[in-house]
C-alpha positions as YAML, in Angstrom:
chain: A
units: angstrom
residues:
- id: 1
  name: UNK
  ca: [-80.49, 15.53, 31.39]
- id: 2
  name: UNK
  ca: [-82.40, 16.81, 28.36]
- id: 3
  name: UNK
  ca: [-81.26, 20.38, 29.00]
- id: 4
  name: UNK
  ca: [-77.63, 19.32, 29.26]
- id: 5
  name: UNK
  ca: [-77.96, 17.67, 25.83]
- id: 6
  name: UNK
  ca: [-79.70, 20.76, 24.39]
- id: 7
  name: UNK
  ca: [-82.86, 18.73, 23.75]
- id: 8
  name: UNK
  ca: [-86.40, 19.97, 24.32]
- id: 9
  name: UNK
  ca: [-87.48, 19.23, 27.87]
- id: 10
  name: UNK
  ca: [-90.47, 16.92, 28.26]
- id: 11
  name: UNK
  ca: [-93.71, 18.57, 29.42]
- id: 12
  name: UNK
  ca: [-93.94, 19.05, 33.19]
- id: 13
  name: UNK
  ca: [-90.31, 17.97, 33.63]
- id: 14
  name: UNK
  ca: [-88.63, 21.39, 33.50]
- id: 15
  name: UNK
  ca: [-88.17, 22.46, 37.11]
- id: 16
  name: UNK
  ca: [-87.18, 25.94, 36.00]
- id: 17
  name: UNK
  ca: [-90.27, 26.53, 33.90]
- id: 18
  name: UNK
  ca: [-93.39, 25.02, 35.45]
- id: 19
  name: UNK
  ca: [-96.47, 26.38, 37.13]
- id: 20
  name: UNK
  ca: [-96.56, 24.28, 40.30]
- id: 21
  name: UNK
  ca: [-100.21, 24.94, 41.30]
- id: 22
  name: UNK
  ca: [-101.51, 24.17, 37.80]
- id: 23
  name: UNK
  ca: [-99.42, 21.02, 37.68]
- id: 24
  name: UNK
  ca: [-100.73, 19.86, 41.06]
- id: 25
  name: UNK
  ca: [-104.34, 20.63, 40.13]
- id: 26
  name: UNK
  ca: [-104.01, 18.75, 36.85]
- id: 27
  name: UNK
  ca: [-102.48, 15.73, 38.59]
- id: 28
  name: UNK
  ca: [-105.32, 15.70, 41.10]
- id: 29
  name: UNK
  ca: [-108.02, 16.14, 38.45]
- id: 30
  name: UNK
  ca: [-106.75, 13.52, 36.01]
- id: 31
  name: UNK
  ca: [-105.02, 10.97, 38.25]
- id: 32
  name: UNK
  ca: [-105.87, 11.18, 41.94]
- id: 33
  name: UNK
  ca: [-109.57, 12.08, 41.93]
- id: 34
  name: UNK
  ca: [-110.56, 9.39, 39.40]
- id: 35
  name: UNK
  ca: [-108.43, 6.84, 41.25]
- id: 36
  name: UNK
  ca: [-109.80, 7.56, 44.72]
- id: 37
  name: UNK
  ca: [-113.38, 7.93, 43.47]
- id: 38
  name: UNK
  ca: [-113.09, 4.42, 41.98]
- id: 39
  name: UNK
  ca: [-111.62, 3.05, 45.22]
- id: 40
  name: UNK
  ca: [-114.38, 4.79, 47.18]
- id: 41
  name: UNK
  ca: [-116.99, 2.68, 45.33]
- id: 42
  name: UNK
  ca: [-115.57, -0.45, 47.00]
- id: 43
  name: UNK
  ca: [-114.01, 0.87, 50.20]
- id: 44
  name: UNK
  ca: [-115.55, 4.00, 51.65]
- id: 45
  name: UNK
  ca: [-112.82, 6.59, 52.10]
- id: 46
  name: UNK
  ca: [-114.69, 9.89, 52.49]
- id: 47
  name: UNK
  ca: [-111.91, 11.36, 54.66]
- id: 48
  name: UNK
  ca: [-109.37, 10.77, 51.88]
- id: 49
  name: UNK
  ca: [-111.62, 12.43, 49.29]
- id: 50
  name: UNK
  ca: [-112.32, 15.36, 51.63]
- id: 51
  name: UNK
  ca: [-108.60, 15.89, 52.23]
- id: 52
  name: UNK
  ca: [-107.86, 15.61, 48.52]
- id: 53
  name: UNK
  ca: [-110.52, 18.21, 47.67]
- id: 54
  name: UNK
  ca: [-109.26, 20.53, 50.43]
- id: 55
  name: UNK
  ca: [-105.73, 20.16, 49.10]
- id: 56
  name: UNK
  ca: [-106.94, 20.90, 45.57]
- id: 57
  name: UNK
  ca: [-108.76, 24.02, 46.80]
- id: 58
  name: UNK
  ca: [-105.55, 25.23, 48.44]
- id: 59
  name: UNK
  ca: [-103.65, 24.88, 45.14]
- id: 60
  name: UNK
  ca: [-106.45, 26.76, 43.35]
- id: 61
  name: UNK
  ca: [-106.10, 29.62, 45.85]
- id: 62
  name: UNK
  ca: [-102.33, 29.69, 45.34]
- id: 63
  name: UNK
  ca: [-102.78, 29.78, 41.56]
- id: 64
  name: UNK
  ca: [-105.30, 32.63, 41.95]
- id: 65
  name: UNK
  ca: [-102.70, 34.56, 43.97]
- id: 66
  name: UNK
  ca: [-100.23, 34.22, 41.10]
- id: 67
  name: UNK
  ca: [-97.94, 31.77, 42.85]
- id: 68
  name: UNK
  ca: [-96.16, 29.66, 40.24]
- id: 69
  name: UNK
  ca: [-92.86, 28.46, 41.69]
- id: 70
  name: UNK
  ca: [-92.20, 26.04, 44.55]
- id: 71
  name: UNK
  ca: [-90.23, 28.67, 46.48]
- id: 72
  name: UNK
  ca: [-93.40, 30.81, 46.65]
- id: 73
  name: UNK
  ca: [-95.69, 28.05, 47.93]
- id: 74
  name: UNK
  ca: [-97.17, 28.61, 51.39]
- id: 75
  name: UNK
  ca: [-99.03, 26.26, 53.71]
- id: 76
  name: UNK
  ca: [-102.77, 26.49, 54.33]
- id: 77
  name: UNK
  ca: [-102.04, 27.97, 57.78]
- id: 78
  name: UNK
  ca: [-99.79, 30.66, 56.28]
- id: 79
  name: UNK
  ca: [-102.44, 31.42, 53.65]
- id: 80
  name: UNK
  ca: [-105.14, 31.72, 56.33]
- id: 81
  name: UNK
  ca: [-102.94, 34.18, 58.26]
- id: 82
  name: UNK
  ca: [-102.37, 36.28, 55.13]
- id: 83
  name: UNK
  ca: [-106.09, 36.23, 54.29]
- id: 84
  name: UNK
  ca: [-107.00, 37.28, 57.83]
- id: 85
  name: UNK
  ca: [-104.50, 40.16, 57.66]
- id: 86
  name: UNK
  ca: [-105.89, 41.25, 54.29]
- id: 87
  name: UNK
  ca: [-109.45, 41.10, 55.65]
- id: 88
  name: UNK
  ca: [-108.41, 43.15, 58.68]
- id: 89
  name: UNK
  ca: [-106.83, 45.79, 56.44]
- id: 90
  name: UNK
  ca: [-109.99, 45.87, 54.28]
- id: 91
  name: UNK
  ca: [-112.16, 46.27, 57.38]
- id: 92
  name: UNK
  ca: [-109.96, 49.10, 58.67]
- id: 93
  name: UNK
  ca: [-110.07, 50.85, 55.28]
- id: 94
  name: UNK
  ca: [-113.86, 50.51, 55.18]
- id: 95
  name: UNK
  ca: [-114.13, 51.93, 58.71]
- id: 96
  name: UNK
  ca: [-111.91, 54.87, 57.74]
- id: 97
  name: UNK
  ca: [-114.06, 55.55, 54.65]
- id: 98
  name: UNK
  ca: [-117.24, 55.49, 56.72]
- id: 99
  name: UNK
  ca: [-115.68, 57.80, 59.30]
- id: 100
  name: UNK
  ca: [-114.61, 60.24, 56.55]
- id: 101
  name: UNK
  ca: [-118.07, 60.11, 54.98]
- id: 102
  name: UNK
  ca: [-119.72, 60.88, 58.32]
- id: 103
  name: UNK
  ca: [-117.26, 63.71, 58.95]
- id: 104
  name: UNK
  ca: [-118.04, 65.30, 55.59]
- id: 105
  name: UNK
  ca: [-121.78, 65.23, 56.33]
- id: 106
  name: UNK
  ca: [-121.35, 67.22, 59.57]
...
């Protein structure tokens, strides 16, 4: 609505110009974690806090990868697959370097 009226868009309300992981992390840090930590003092909900922290860690990883838009977001399972593939490629490159080093010694 604001855009259509040529008004400045309120912070975090511009779907075309927002960093999704940073927004999610901020919401968790300033709203969800304090809320659920307070609830946890009266009703033990460790599983909720564990899931919230795992979710936060996932968003941190996505932000580290440079993902900013919703269309780029991947699930934890997809991220694990990509990380495993990257680790496999790193292992193969290391093995090739070792093999080349050994060959040059002979």
